[in-house]
CSV table of N, CA and C in Angstrom, one decimal:
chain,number,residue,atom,x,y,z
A,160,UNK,N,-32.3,10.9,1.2
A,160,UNK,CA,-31.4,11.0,2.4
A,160,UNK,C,-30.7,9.7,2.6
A,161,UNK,N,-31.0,8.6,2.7
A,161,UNK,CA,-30.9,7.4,3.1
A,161,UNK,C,-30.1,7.0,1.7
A,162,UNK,N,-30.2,7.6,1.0
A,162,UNK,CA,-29.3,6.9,-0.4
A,162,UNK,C,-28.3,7.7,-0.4
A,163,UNK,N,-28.1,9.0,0.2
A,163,UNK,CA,-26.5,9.9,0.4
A,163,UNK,C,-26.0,9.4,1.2
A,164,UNK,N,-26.5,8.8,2.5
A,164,UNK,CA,-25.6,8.6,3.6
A,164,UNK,C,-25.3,7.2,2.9
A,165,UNK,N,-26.0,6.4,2.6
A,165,UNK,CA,-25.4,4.7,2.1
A,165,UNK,C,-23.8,4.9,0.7
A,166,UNK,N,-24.8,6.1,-0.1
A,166,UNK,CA,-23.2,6.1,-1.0
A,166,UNK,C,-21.6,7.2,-0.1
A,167,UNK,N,-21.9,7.8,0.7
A,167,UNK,CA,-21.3,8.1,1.6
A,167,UNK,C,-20.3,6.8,2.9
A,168,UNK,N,-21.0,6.6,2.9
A,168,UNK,CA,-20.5,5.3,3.5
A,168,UNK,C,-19.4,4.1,2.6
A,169,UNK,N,-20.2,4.3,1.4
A,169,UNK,CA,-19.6,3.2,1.0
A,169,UNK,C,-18.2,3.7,0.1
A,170,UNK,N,-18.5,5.2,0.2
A,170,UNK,CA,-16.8,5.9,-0.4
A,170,UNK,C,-15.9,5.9,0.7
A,171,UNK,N,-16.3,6.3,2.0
A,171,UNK,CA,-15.8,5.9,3.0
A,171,UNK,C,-15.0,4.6,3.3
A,172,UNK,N,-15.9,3.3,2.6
A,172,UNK,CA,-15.2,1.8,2.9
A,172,UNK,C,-14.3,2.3,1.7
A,173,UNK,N,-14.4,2.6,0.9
A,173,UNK,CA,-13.5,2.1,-0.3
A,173,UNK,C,-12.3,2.8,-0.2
A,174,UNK,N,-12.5,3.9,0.4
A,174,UNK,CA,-11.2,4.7,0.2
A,174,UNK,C,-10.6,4.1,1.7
A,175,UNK,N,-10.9,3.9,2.7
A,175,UNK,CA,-10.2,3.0,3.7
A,175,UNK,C,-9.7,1.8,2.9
A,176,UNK,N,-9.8,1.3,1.6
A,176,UNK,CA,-9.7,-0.4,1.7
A,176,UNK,C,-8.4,0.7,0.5
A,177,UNK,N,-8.8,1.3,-0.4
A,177,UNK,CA,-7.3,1.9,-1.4
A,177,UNK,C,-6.4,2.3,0.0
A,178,UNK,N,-6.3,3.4,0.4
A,178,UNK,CA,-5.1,3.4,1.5
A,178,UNK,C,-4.9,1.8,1.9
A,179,UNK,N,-5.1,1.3,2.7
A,179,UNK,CA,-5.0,0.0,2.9
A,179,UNK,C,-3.8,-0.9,2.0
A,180,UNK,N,-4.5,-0.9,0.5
A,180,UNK,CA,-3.5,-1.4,-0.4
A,180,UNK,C,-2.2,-0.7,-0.2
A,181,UNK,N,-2.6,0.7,-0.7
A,181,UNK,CA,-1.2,1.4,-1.0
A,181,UNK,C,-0.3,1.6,0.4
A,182,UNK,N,-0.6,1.7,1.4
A,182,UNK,CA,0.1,1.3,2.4
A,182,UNK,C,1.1,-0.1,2.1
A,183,UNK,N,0.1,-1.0,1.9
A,183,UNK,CA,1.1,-2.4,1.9
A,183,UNK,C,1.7,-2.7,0.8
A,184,UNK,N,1.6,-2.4,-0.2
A,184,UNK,CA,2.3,-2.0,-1.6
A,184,UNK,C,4.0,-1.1,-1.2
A,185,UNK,N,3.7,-0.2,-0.4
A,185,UNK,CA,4.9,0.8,0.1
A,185,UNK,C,5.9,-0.2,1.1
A,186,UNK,N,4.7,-1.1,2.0
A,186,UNK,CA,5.7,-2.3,2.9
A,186,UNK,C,6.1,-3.3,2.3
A,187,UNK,N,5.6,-3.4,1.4
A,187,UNK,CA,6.4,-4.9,0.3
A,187,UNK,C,7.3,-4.5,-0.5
A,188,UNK,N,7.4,-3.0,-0.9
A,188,UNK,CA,8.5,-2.5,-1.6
A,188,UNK,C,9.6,-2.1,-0.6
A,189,UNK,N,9.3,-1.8,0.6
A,189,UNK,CA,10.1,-1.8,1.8
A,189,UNK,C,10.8,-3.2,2.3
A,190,UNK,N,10.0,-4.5,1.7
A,190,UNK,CA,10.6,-5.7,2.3
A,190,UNK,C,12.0,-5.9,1.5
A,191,UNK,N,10.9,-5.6,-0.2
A,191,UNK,CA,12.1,-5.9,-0.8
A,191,UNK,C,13.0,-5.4,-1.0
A,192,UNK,N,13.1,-4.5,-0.6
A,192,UNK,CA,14.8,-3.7,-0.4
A,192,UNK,C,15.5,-4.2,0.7
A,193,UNK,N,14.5,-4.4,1.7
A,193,UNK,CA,15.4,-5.0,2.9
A,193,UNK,C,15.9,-6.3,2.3
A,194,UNK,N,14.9,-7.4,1.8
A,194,UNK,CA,16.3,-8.6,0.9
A,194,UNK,C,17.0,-8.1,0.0
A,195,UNK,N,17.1,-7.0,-0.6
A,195,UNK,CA,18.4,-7.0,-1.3
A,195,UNK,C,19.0,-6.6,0.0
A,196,UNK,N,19.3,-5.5,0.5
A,196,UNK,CA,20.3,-5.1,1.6
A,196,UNK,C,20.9,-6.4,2.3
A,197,UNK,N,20.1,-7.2,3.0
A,197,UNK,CA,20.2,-8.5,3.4
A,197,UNK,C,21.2,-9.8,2.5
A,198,UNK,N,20.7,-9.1,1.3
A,198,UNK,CA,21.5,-9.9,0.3
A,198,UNK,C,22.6,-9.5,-0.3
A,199,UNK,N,23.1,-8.9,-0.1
A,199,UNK,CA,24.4,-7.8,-0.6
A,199,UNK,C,25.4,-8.4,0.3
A,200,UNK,N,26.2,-8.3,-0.6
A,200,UNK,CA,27.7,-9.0,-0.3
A,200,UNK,C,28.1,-7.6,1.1
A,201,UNK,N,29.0,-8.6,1.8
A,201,UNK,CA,29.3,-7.6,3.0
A,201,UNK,C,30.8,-7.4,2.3
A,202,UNK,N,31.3,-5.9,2.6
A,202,UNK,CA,32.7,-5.2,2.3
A,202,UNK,C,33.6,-5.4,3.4
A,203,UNK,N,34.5,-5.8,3.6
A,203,UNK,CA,35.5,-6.5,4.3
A,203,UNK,C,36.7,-5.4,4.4
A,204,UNK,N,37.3,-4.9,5.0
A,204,UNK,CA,37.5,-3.2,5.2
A,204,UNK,C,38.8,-4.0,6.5
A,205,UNK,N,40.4,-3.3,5.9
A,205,UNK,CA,41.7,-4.2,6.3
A,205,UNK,C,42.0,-2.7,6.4
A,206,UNK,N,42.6,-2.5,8.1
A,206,UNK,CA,43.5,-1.3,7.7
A,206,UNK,C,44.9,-2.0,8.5
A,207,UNK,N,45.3,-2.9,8.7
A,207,UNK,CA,46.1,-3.8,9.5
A,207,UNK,C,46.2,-4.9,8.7
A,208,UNK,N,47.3,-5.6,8.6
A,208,UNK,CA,47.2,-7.2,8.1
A,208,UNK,C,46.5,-8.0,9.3
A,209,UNK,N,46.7,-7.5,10.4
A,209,UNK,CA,45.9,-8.6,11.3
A,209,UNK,C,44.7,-7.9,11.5
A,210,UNK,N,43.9,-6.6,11.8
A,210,UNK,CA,43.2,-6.0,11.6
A,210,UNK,C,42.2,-5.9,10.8
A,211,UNK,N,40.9,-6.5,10.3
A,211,UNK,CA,40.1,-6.4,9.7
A,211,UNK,C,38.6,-6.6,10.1
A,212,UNK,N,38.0,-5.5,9.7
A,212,UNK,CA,36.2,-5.6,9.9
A,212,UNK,C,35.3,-5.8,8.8
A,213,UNK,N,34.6,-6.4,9.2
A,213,UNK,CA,33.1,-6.6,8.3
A,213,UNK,C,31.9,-4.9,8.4
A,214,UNK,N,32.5,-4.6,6.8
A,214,UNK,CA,31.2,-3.5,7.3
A,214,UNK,C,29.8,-3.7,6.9
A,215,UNK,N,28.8,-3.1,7.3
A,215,UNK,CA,27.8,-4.0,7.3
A,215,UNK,C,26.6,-2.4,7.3
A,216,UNK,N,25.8,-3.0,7.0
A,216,UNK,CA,24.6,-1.5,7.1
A,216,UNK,C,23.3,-2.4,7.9
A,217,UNK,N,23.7,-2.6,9.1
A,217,UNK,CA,22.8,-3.0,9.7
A,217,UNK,C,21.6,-2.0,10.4
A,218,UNK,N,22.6,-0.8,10.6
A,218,UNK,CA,21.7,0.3,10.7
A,218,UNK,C,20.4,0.7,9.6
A,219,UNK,N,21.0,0.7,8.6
A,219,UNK,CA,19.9,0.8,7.5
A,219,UNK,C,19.0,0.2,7.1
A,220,UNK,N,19.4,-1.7,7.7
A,220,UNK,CA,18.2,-2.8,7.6
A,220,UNK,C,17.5,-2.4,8.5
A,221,UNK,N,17.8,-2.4,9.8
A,221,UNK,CA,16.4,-2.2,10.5
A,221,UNK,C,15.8,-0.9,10.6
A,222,UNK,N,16.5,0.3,10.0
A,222,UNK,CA,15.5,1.4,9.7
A,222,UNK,C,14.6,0.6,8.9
A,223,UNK,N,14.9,0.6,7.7
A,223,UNK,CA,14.5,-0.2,7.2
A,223,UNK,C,12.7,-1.3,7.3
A,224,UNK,N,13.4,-2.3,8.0
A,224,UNK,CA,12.5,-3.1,8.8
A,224,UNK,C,11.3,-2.3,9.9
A,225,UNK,N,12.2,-1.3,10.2
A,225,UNK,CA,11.3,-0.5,11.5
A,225,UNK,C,10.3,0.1,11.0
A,226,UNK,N,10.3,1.0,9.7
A,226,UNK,CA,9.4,1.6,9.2
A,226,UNK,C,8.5,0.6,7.9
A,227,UNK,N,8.8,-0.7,7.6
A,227,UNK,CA,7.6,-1.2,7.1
A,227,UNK,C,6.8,-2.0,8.0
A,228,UNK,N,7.5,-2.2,9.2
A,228,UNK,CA,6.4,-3.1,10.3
A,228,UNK,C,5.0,-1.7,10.4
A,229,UNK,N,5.1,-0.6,10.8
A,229,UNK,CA,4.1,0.0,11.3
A,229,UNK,C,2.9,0.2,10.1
A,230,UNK,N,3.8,0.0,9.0
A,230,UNK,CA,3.0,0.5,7.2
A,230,UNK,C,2.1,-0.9,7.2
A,231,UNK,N,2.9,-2.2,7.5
A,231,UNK,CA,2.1,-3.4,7.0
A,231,UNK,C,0.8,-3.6,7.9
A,232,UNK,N,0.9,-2.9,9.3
A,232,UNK,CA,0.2,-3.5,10.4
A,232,UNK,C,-1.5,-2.4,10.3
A,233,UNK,N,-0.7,-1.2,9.4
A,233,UNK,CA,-2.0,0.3,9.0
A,233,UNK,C,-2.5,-0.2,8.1
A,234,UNK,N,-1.7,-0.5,7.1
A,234,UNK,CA,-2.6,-0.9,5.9
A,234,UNK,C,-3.3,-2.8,6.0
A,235,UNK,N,-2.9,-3.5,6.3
A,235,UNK,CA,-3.5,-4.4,7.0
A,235,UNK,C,-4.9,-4.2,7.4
A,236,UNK,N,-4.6,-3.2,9.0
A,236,UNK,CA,-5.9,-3.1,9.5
A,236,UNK,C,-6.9,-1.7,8.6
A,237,UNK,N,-6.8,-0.9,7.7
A,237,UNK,CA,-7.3,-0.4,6.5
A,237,UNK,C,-8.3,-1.3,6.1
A,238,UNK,N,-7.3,-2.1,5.2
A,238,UNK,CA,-7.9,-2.7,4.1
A,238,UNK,C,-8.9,-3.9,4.8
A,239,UNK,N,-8.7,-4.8,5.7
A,239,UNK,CA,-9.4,-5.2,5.9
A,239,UNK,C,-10.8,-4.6,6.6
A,240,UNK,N,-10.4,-3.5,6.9
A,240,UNK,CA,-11.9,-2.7,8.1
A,240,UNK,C,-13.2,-2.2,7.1
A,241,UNK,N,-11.9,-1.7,5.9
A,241,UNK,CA,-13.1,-0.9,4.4
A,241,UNK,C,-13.8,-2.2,4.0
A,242,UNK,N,-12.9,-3.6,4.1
A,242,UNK,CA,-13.8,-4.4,3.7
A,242,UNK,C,-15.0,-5.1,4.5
A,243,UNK,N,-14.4,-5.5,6.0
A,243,UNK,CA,-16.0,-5.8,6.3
A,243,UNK,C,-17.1,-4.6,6.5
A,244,UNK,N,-16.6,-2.8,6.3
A,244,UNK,CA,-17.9,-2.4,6.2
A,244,UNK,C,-18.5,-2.4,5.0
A,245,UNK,N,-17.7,-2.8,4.1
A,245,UNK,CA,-18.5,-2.8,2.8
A,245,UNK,C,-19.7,-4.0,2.7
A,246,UNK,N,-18.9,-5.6,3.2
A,246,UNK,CA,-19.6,-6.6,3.2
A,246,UNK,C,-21.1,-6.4,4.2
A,247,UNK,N,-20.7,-5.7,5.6
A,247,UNK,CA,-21.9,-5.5,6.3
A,247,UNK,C,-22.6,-4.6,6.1
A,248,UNK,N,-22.3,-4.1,5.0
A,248,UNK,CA,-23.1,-2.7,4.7
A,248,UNK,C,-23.9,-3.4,3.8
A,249,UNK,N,-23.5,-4.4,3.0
A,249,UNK,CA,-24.5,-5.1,1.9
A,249,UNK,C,-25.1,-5.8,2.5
A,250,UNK,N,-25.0,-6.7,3.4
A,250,UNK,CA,-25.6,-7.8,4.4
A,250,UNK,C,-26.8,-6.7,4.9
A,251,UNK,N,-27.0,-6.1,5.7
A,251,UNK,CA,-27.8,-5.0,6.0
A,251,UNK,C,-28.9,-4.5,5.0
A,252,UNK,N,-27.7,-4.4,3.9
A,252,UNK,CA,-29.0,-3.6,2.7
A,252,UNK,C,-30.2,-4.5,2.3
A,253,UNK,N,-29.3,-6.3,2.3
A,253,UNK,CA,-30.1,-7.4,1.9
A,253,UNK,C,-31.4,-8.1,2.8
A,254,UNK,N,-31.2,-7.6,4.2
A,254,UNK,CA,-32.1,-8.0,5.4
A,254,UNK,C,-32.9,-7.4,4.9
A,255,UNK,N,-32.7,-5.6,4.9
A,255,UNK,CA,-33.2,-4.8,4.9
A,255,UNK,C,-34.7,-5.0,3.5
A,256,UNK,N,-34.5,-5.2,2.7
A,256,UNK,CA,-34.7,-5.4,1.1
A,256,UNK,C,-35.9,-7.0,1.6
A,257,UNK,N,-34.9,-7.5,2.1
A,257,UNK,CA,-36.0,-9.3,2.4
A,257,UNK,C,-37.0,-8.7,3.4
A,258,UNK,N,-36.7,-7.7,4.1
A,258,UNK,CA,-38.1,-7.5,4.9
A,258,UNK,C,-38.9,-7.2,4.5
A,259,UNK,N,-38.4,-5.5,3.7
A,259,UNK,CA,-39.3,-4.8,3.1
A,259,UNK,C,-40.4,-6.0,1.7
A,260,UNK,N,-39.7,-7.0,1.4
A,260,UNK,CA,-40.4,-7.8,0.4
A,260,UNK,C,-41.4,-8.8,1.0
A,261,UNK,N,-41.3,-9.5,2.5
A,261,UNK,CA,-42.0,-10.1,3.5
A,261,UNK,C,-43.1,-9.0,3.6
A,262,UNK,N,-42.9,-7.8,4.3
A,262,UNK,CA,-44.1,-6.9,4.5
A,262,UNK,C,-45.2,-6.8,3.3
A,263,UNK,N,-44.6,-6.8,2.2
A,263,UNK,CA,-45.5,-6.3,1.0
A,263,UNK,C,-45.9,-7.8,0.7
A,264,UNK,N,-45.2,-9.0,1.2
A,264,UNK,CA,-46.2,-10.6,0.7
A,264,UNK,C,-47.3,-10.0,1.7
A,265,UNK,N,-47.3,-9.8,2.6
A,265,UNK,CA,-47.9,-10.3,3.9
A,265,UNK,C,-49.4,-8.9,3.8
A,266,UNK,N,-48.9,-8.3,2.9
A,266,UNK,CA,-50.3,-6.8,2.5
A,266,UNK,C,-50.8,-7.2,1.6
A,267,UNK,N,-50.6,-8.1,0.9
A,267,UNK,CA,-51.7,-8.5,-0.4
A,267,UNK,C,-52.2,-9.7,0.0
């Protein structure tokens, strides 16, 4: 029983820590489009000789921007949560293990 729920657990950490990655994998592929966009020559658009605008997709950067901030901030808090249950899941198993090895000095 105690060995289902431990590997139960610990597929639990790991698949929180993969989402995690792939989340932030999807925000860094999201950044880097936002520097090219950022980096892209602006189109300069004359319907007048004195008349002229800069067109620009500013709209697009901060969709953009808008939807990797919430991806970086999920998968961030993911990846890091699968990892300290994983670490205090082992920290635990090892208390657990030093005691059980104290009890059995301490009976012979």
């Amino acid at each position: 029983m105690q060995w289902a729920a431990r590997q139960r657990f610990h597929h639990t950490s790991a698949l929180m820590q993969t989402w995690g990655a792939v989340l932030l994998i999807v925000a860094c592929a999201l950044w880097i489009w936002l520097g090219f966009l950022l980096a892209d020559e602006q189109e300069v658009y004359c319907y007048h000789v004195s008349r002229c605008e800069v067109v620009t997709e500013v709209p697009k950067q901060l969709t953009v921007l808008g939807a990797s901030v919430p991806l970086s901030v999920l998968g961030t808090a993911l990846l890091v949560g699968g990892s300290v249950r994983r670490q205090t899941s082992a920290h635990v198993l090892q208390v657990i293990e030093m005691q059980k090895s104290e009890e059995r000095a301490r009976a012979k």
